[in-house]
PDB file of C-alpha atoms in Angstrom:
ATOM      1  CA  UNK A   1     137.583 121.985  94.494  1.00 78.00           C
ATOM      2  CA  UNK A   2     133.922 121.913  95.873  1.00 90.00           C
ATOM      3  CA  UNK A   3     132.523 118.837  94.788  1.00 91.00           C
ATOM      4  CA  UNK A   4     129.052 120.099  96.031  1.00 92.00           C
ATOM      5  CA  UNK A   5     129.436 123.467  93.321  1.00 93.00           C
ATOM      6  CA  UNK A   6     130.554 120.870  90.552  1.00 92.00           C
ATOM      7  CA  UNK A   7     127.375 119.258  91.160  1.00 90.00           C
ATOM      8  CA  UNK A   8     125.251 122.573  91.095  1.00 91.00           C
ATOM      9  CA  UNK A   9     127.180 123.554  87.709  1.00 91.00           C
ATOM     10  CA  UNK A  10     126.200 120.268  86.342  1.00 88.00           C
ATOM     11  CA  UNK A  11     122.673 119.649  87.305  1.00 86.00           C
ATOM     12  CA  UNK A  12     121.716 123.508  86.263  1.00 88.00           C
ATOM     13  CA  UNK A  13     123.535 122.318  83.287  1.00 86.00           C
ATOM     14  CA  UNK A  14     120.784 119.614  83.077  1.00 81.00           C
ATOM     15  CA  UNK A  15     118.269 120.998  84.081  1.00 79.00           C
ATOM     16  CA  UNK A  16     117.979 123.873  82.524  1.00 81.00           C
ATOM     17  CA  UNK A  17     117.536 126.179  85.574  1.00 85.00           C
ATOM     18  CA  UNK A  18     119.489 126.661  88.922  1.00 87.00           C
ATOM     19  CA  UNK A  19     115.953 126.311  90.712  1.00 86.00           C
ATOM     20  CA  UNK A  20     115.666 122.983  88.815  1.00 84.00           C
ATOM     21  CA  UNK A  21     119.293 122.304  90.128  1.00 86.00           C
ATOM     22  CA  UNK A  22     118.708 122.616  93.687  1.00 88.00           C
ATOM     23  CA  UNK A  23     115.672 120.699  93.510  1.00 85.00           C
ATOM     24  CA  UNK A  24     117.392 117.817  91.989  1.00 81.00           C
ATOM     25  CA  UNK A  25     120.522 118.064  94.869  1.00 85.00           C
ATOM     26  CA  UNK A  26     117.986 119.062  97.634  1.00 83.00           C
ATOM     27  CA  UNK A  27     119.102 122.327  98.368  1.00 89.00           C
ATOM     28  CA  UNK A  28     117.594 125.414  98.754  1.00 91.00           C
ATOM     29  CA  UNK A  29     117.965 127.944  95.551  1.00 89.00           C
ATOM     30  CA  UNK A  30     120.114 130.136  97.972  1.00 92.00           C
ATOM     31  CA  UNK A  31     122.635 127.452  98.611  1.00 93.00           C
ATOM     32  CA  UNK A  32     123.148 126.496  95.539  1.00 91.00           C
ATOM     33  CA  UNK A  33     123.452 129.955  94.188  1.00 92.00           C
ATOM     34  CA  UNK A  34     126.281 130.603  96.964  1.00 93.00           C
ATOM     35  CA  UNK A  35     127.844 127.336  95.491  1.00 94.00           C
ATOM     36  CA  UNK A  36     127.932 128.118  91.970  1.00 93.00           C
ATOM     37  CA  UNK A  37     128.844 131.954  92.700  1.00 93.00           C
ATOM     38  CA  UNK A  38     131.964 130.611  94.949  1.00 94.00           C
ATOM     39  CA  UNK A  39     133.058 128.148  91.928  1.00 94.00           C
ATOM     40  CA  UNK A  40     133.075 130.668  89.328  1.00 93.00           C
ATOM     41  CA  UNK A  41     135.071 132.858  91.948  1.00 93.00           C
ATOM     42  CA  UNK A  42     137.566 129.666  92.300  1.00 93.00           C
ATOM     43  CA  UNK A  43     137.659 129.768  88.737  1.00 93.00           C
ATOM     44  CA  UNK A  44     137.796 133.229  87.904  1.00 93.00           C
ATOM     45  CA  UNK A  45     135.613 132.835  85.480  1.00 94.00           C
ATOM     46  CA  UNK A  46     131.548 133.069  84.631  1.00 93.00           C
ATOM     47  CA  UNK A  47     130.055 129.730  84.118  1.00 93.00           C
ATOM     48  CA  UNK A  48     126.423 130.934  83.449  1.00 91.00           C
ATOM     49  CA  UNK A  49     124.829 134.065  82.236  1.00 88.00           C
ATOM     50  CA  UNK A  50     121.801 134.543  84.762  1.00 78.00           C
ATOM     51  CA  UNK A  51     118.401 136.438  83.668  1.00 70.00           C
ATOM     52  CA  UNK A  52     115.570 136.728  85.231  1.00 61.00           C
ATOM     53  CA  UNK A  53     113.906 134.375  82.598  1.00 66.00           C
ATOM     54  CA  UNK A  54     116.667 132.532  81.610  1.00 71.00           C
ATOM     55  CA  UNK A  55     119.663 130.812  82.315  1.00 81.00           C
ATOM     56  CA  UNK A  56     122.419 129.247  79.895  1.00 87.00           C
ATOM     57  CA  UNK A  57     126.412 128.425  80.402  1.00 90.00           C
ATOM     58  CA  UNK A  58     129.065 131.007  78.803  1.00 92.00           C
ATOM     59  CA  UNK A  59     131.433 129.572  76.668  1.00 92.00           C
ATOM     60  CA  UNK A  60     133.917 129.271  79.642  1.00 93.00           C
ATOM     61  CA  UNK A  61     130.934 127.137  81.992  1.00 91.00           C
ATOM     62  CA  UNK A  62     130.408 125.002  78.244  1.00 92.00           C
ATOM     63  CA  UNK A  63     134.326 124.307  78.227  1.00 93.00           C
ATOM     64  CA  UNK A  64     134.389 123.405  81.822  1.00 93.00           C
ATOM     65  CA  UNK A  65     131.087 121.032  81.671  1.00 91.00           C
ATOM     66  CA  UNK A  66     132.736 117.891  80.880  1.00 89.00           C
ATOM     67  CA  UNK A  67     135.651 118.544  83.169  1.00 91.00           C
ATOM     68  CA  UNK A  68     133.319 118.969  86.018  1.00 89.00           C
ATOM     69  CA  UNK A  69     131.335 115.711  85.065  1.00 84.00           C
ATOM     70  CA  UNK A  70     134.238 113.569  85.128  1.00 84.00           C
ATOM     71  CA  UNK A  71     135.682 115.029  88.250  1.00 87.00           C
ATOM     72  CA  UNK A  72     132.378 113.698  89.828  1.00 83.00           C
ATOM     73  CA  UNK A  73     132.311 110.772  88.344  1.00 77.00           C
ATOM     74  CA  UNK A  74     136.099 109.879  89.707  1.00 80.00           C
ATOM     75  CA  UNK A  75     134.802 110.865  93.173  1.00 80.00           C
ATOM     76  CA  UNK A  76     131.597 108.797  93.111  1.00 72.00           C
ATOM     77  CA  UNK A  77     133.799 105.663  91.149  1.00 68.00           C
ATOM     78  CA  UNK A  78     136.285 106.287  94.145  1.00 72.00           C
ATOM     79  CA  UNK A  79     134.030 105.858  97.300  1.00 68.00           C
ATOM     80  CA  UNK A  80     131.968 103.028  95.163  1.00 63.00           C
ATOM     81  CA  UNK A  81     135.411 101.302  95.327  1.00 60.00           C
ATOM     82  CA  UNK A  82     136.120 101.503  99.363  1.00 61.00           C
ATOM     83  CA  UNK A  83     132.658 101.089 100.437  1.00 58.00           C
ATOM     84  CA  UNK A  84     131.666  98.370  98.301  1.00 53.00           C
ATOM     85  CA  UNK A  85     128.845  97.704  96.024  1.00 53.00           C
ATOM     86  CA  UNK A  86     126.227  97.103  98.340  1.00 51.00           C
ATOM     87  CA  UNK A  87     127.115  99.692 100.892  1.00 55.00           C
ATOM     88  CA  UNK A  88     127.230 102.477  98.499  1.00 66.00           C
ATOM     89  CA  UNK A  89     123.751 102.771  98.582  1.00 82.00           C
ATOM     90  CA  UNK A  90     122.396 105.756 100.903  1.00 83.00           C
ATOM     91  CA  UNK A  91     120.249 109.001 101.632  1.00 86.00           C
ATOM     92  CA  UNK A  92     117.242 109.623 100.202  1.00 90.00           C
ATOM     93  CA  UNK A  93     115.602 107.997  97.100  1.00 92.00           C
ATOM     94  CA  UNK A  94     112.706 110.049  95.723  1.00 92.00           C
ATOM     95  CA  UNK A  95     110.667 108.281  93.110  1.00 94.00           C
ATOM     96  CA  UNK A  96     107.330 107.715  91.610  1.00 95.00           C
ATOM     97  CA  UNK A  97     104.858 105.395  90.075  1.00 95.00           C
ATOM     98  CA  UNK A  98     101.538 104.555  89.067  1.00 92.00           C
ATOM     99  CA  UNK A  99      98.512 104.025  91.565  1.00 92.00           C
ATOM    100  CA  UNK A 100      98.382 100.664  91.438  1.00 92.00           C
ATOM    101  CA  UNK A 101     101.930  99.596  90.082  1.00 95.00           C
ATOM    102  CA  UNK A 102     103.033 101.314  93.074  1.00 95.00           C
ATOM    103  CA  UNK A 103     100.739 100.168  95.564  1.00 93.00           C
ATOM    104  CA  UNK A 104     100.996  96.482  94.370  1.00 92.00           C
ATOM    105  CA  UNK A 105     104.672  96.106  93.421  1.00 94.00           C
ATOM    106  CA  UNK A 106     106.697  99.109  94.055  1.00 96.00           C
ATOM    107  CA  UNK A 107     105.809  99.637  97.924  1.00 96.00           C
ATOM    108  CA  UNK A 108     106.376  96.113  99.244  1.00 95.00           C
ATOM    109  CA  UNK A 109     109.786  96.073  97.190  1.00 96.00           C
ATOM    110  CA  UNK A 110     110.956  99.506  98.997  1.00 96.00           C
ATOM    111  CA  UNK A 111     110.277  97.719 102.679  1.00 95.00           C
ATOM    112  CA  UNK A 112     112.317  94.770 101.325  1.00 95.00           C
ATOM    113  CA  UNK A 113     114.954  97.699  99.938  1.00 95.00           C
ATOM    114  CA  UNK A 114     115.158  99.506 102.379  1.00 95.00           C
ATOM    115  CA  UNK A 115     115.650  96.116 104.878  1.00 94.00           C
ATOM    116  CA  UNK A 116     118.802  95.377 102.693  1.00 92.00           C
ATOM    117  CA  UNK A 117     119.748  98.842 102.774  1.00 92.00           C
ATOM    118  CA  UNK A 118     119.232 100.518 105.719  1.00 91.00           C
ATOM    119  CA  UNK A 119     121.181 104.229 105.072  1.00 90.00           C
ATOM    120  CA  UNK A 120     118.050 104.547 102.302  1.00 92.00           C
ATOM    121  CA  UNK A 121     115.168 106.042 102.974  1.00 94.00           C
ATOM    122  CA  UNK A 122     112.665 106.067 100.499  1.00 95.00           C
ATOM    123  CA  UNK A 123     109.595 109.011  99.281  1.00 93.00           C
ATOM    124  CA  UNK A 124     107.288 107.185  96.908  1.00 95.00           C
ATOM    125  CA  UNK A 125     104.950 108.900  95.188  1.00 93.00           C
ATOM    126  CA  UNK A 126     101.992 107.065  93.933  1.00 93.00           C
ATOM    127  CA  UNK A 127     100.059 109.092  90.781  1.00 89.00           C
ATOM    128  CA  UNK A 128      98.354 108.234  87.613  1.00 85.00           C
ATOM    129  CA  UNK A 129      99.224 111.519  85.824  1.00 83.00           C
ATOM    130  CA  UNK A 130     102.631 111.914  83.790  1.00 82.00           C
ATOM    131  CA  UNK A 131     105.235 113.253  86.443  1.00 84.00           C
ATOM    132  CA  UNK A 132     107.900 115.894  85.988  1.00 83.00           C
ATOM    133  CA  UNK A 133     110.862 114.372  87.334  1.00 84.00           C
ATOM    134  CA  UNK A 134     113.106 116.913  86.667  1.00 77.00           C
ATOM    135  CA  UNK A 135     110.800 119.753  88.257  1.00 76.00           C
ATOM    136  CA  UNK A 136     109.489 117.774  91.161  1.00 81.00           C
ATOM    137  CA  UNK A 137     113.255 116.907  91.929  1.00 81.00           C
ATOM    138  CA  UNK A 138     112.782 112.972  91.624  1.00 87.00           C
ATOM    139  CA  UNK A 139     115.744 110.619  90.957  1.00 89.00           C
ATOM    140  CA  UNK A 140     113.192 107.715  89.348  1.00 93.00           C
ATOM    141  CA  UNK A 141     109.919 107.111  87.748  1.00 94.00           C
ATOM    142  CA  UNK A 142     108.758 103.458  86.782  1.00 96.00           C
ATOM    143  CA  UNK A 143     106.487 103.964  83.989  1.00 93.00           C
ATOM    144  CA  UNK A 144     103.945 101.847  81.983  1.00 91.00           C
ATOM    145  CA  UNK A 145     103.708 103.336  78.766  1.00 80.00           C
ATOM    146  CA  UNK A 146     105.006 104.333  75.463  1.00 76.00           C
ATOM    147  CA  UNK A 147     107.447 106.941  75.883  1.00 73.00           C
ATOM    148  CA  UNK A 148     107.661 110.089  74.210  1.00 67.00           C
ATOM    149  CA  UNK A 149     110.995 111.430  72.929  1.00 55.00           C
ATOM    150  CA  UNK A 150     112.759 113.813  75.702  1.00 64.00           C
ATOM    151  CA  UNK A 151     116.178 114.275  77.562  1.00 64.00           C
ATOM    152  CA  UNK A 152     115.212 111.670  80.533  1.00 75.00           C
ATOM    153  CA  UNK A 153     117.576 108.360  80.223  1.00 82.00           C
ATOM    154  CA  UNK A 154     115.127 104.829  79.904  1.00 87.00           C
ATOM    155  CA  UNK A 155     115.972 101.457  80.755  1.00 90.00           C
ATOM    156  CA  UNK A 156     113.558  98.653  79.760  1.00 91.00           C
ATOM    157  CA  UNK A 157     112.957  96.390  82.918  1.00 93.00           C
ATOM    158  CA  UNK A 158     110.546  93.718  81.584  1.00 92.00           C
ATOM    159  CA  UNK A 159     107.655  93.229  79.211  1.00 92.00           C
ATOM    160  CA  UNK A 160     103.860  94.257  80.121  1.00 94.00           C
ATOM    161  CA  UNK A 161     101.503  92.080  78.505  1.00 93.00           C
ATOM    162  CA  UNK A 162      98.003  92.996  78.495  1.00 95.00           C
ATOM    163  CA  UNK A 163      94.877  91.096  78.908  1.00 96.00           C
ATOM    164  CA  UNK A 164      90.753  92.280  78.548  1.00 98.00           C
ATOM    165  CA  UNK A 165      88.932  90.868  81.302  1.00 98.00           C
ATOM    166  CA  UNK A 166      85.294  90.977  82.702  1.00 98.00           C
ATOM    167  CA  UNK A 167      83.636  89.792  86.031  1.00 98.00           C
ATOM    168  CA  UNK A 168      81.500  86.617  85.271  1.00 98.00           C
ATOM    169  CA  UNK A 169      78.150  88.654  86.389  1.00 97.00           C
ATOM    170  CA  UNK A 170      78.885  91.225  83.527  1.00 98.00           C
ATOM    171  CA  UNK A 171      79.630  87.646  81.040  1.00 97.00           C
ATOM    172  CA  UNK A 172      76.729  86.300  82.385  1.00 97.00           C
ATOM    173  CA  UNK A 173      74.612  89.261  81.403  1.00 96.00           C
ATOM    174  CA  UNK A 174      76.001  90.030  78.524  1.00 96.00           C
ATOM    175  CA  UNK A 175      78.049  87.423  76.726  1.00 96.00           C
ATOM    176  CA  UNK A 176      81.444  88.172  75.709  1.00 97.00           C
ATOM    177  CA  UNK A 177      82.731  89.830  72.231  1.00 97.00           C
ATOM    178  CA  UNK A 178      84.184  86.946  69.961  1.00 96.00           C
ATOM    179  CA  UNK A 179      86.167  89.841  67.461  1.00 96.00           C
ATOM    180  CA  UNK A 180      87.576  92.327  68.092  1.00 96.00           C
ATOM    181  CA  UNK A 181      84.342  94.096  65.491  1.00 95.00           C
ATOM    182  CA  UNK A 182      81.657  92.701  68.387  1.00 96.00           C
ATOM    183  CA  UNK A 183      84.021  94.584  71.065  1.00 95.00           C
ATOM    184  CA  UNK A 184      81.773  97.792  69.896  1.00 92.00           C
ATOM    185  CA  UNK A 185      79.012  96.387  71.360  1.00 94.00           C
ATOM    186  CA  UNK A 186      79.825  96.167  74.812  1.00 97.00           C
ATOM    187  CA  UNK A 187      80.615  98.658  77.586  1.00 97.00           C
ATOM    188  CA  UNK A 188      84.439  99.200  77.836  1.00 97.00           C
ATOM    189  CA  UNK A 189      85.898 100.688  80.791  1.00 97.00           C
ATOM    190  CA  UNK A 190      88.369 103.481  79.654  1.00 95.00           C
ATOM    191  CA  UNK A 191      90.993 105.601  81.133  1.00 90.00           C
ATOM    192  CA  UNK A 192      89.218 109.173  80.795  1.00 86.00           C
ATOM    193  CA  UNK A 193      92.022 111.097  78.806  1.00 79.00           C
ATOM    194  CA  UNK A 194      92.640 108.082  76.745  1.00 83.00           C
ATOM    195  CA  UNK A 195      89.159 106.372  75.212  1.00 87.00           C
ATOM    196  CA  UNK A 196      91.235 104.050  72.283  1.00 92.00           C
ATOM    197  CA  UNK A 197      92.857 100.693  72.970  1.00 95.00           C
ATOM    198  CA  UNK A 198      96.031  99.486  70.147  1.00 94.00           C
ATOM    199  CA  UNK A 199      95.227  95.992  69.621  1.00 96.00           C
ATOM    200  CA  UNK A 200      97.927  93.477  67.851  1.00 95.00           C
ATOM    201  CA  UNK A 201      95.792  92.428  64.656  1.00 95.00           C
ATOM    202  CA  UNK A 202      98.116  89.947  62.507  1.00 88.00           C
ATOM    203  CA  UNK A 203     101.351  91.946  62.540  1.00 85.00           C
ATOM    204  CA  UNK A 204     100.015  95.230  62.104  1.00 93.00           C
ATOM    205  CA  UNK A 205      99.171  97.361  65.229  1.00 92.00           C
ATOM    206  CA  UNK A 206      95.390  98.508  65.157  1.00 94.00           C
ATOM    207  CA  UNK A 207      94.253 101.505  67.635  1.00 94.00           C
ATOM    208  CA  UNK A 208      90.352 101.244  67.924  1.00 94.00           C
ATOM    209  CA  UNK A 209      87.732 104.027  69.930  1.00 93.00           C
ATOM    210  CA  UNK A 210      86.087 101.843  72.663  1.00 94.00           C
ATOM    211  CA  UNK A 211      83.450 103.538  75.138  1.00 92.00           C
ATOM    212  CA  UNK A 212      80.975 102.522  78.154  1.00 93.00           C
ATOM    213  CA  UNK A 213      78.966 104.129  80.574  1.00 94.00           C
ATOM    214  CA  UNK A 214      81.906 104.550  83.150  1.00 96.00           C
ATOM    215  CA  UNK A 215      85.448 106.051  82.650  1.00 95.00           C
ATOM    216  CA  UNK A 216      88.100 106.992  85.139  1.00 94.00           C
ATOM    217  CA  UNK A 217      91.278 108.816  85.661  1.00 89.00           C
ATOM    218  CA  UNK A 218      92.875 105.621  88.092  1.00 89.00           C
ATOM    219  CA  UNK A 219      93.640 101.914  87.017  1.00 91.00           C
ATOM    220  CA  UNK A 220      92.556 101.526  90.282  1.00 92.00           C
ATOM    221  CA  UNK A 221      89.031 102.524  89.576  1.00 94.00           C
ATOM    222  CA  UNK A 222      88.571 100.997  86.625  1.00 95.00           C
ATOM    223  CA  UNK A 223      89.460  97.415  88.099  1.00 96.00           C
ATOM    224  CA  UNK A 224      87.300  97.860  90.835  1.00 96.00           C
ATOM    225  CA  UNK A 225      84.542  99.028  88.328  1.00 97.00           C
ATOM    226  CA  UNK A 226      85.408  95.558  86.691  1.00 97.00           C
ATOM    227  CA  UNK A 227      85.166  93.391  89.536  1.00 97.00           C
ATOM    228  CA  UNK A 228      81.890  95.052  90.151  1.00 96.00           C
ATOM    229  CA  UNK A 229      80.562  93.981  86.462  1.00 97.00           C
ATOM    230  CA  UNK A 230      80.554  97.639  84.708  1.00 97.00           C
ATOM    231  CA  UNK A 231      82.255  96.201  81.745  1.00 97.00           C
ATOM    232  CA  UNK A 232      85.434  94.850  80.122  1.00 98.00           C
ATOM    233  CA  UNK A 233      88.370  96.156  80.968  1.00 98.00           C
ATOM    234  CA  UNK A 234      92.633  96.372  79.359  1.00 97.00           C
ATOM    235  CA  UNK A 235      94.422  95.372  82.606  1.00 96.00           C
ATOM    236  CA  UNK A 236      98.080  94.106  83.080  1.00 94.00           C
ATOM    237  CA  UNK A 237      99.033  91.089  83.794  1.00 92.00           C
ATOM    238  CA  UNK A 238     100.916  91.618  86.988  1.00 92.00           C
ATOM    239  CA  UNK A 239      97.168  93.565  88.312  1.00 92.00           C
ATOM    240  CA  UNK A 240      95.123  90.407  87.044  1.00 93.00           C
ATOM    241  CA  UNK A 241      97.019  87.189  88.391  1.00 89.00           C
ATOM    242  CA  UNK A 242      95.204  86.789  91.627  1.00 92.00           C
ATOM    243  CA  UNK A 243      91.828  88.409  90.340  1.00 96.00           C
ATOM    244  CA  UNK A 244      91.544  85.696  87.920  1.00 96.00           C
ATOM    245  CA  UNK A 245      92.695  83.042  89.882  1.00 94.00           C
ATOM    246  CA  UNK A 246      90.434  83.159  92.277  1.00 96.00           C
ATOM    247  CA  UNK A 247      87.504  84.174  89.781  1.00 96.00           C
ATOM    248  CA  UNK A 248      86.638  87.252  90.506  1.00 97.00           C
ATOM    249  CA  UNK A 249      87.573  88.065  86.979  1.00 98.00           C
ATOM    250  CA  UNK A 250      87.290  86.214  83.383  1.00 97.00           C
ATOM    251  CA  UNK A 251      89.993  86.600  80.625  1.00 97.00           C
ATOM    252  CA  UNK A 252      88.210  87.680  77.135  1.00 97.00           C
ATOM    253  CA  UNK A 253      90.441  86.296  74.538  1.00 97.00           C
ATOM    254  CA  UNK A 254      89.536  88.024  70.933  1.00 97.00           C
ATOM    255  CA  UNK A 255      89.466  85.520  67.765  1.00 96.00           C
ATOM    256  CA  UNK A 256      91.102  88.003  65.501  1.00 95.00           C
ATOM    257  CA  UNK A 257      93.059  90.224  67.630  1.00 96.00           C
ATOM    258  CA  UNK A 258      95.057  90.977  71.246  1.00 96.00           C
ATOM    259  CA  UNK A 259      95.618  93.653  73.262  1.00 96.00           C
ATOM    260  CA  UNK A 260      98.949  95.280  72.838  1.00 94.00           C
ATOM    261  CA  UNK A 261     101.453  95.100  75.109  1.00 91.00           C
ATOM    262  CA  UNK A 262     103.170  98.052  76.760  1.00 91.00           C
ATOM    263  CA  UNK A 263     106.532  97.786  78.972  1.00 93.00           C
ATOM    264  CA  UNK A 264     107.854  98.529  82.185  1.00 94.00           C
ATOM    265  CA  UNK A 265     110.159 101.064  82.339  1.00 94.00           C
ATOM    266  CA  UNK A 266     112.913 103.127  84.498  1.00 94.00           C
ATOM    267  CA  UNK A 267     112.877 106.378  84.147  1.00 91.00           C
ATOM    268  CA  UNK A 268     116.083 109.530  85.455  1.00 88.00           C
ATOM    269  CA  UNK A 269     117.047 112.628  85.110  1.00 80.00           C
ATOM    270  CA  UNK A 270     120.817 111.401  83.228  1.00 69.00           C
ATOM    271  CA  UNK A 271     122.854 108.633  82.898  1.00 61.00           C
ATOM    272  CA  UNK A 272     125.966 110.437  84.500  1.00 60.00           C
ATOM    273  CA  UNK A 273     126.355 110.169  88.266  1.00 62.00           C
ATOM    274  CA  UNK A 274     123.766 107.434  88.573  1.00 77.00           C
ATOM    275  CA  UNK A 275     123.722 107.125  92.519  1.00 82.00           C
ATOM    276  CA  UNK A 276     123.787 103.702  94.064  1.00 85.00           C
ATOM    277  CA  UNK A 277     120.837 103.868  95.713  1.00 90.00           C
ATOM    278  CA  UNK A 278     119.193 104.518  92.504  1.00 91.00           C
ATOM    279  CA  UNK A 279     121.184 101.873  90.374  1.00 89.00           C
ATOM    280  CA  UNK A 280     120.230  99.228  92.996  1.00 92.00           C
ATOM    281  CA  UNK A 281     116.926  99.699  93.411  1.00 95.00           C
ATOM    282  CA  UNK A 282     116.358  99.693  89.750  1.00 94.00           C
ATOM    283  CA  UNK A 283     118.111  96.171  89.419  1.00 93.00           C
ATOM    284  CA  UNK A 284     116.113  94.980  92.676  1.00 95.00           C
ATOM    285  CA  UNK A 285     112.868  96.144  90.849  1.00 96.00           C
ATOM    286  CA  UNK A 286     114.118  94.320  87.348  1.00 94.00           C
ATOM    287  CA  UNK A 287     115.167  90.814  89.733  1.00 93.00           C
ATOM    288  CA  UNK A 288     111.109  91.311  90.869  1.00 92.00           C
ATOM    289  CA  UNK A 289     109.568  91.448  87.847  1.00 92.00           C
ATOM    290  CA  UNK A 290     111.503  88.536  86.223  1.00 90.00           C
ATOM    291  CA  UNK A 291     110.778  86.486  89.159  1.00 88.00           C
ATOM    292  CA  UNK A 292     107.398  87.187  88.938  1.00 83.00           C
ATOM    293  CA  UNK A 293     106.830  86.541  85.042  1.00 80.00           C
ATOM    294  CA  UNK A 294     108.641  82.816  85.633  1.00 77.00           C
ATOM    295  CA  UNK A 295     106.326  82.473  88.136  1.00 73.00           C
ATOM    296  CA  UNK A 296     103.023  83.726  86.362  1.00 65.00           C
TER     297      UNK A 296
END
């Protein structure tokens, strides 16, 4: 049997749509609509009733699901067994991150990847805005937020503590907020789709409506509009170590409250047929982060 058209029946199982399918297997539509059409001629059966605005599996395509998932899962557990853990991991690993998560932590960890592993090659996309992984055809996102409820398999990597911060020419200006009630009075620099910050205040989680003269759409921006005294800004840890370090930026510790924290996340498409490359990099990316919250 084709393993190629089990793996078109069970990502247009997944996704929804055969277009989303080929996407996801890198295919074009027309290949994988020869695939599936050959498989359900194998069969002699139909696996999915096909609309122009629709797609869905018969009863026959819903029986055969799970037999097709576990015949791909023998064949991937197979060559995992002969080619070893490490050497599994190959092809191409599309995936996707924030601006500056990416540009600080994911990018220098895929040269270092891709070093240990060199059949991967690696397409990082680097955006602020939420990402379709499913519909852009991505096998990961790393995400820094809470996560809404949805079909896409999470795995908690590590804790993202929070911190405000200021430049000491904004401090120097204007004094820093003591509570979190004096926080009103200063100019905030806020992501522009998202002008409230969820402080921890005792053990109750408090979201307040913060504002300032300058707003963005990047994390990027915003810490460069910090460093250049604009305001106070909510920054992660892992983007503050070496500004504060060296000075360029001031924690702002709150009497009566903190900022809460947010976690770093691993985001796919399912957890069946989990490719190597994918599993590996994730644990790389976890070994990272630990490393560099003992060290912090």
């Amino acid at each position: 049997m084709d393993f190629a058209a089990l793996a078109v029946l069970v990502e247009t199982a997944s996704a929804g749509s055969l277009a989303g399918a080929a996407r996801r297997l890198r295919l074009s539509p027309m290949n994988a609509t020869r695939l599936l059409a050959g498989l359900e001629k194998e069969l002699g059966v139909r696996l999915v009733h096909r609309t122009t605005r629709s797609l869905s599996l018969t009863d026959d395509g819903l029986s055969f699901l799970p037999h097709a998932e576990t015949l791909l899962e023998e064949r991937a557990a197979a060559l995992a067994s002969v080619r070893g853990r490490q050497d599994g991991a190959s092809g191409l690993l599309r995936l996707s991150a924030s601006l500056a998560f990416g540009r600080q932590v994911v990018a220098p960890l895929a040269a270092e990847f891709m070093a240990t592993h060199p059949r991967v090659t690696i397409d990082l996309q680097l955006s602020d805005s939420l990402v379709d992984i499913v519909a852009e055809g991505l096998d990961l996102a790393i995400r820094i937020a809470p996560l809404d409820d949805s079909s896409l398999i999470a795995q908690r990597l590590a804790d993202n503590p929070r911190r405000l911060v200021a430049a000491p020419a904004y401090l120097d200006r204007h004094g820093a907020p003591a509570t979190l009630a004096e926080l009103a009075g200063h100019q905030c620099l806020t992501v522009s789709a998202a002008p409230h910050w969820s402080f921890r205040v005792g053990g109750a989680i408090r979201r307040v409506k913060v504002a300032g003269r300058f707003s963005a759409n990047s994390i990027d921006a915003i810490h460069e509009a910090c460093r250049g005294g604009l305001g106070i800004a909510n920054l992660s840890d892992w983007n503050l170590r070496d500004d504060v370090a060296r000075g360029l930026l001031r924690p702002v510790p709150l009497a009566d409250a903190e900022p809460e924290p947010l976690a770093i996340w691993a985001v796919y498409p399912t957890r069946r047929l989990v490719p190597a490359k994918v599993r590996l990099f994730i644990e790389a990316l976890a070994r990272r982060l630990k490393a560099e919250a003992a060290a912090g």
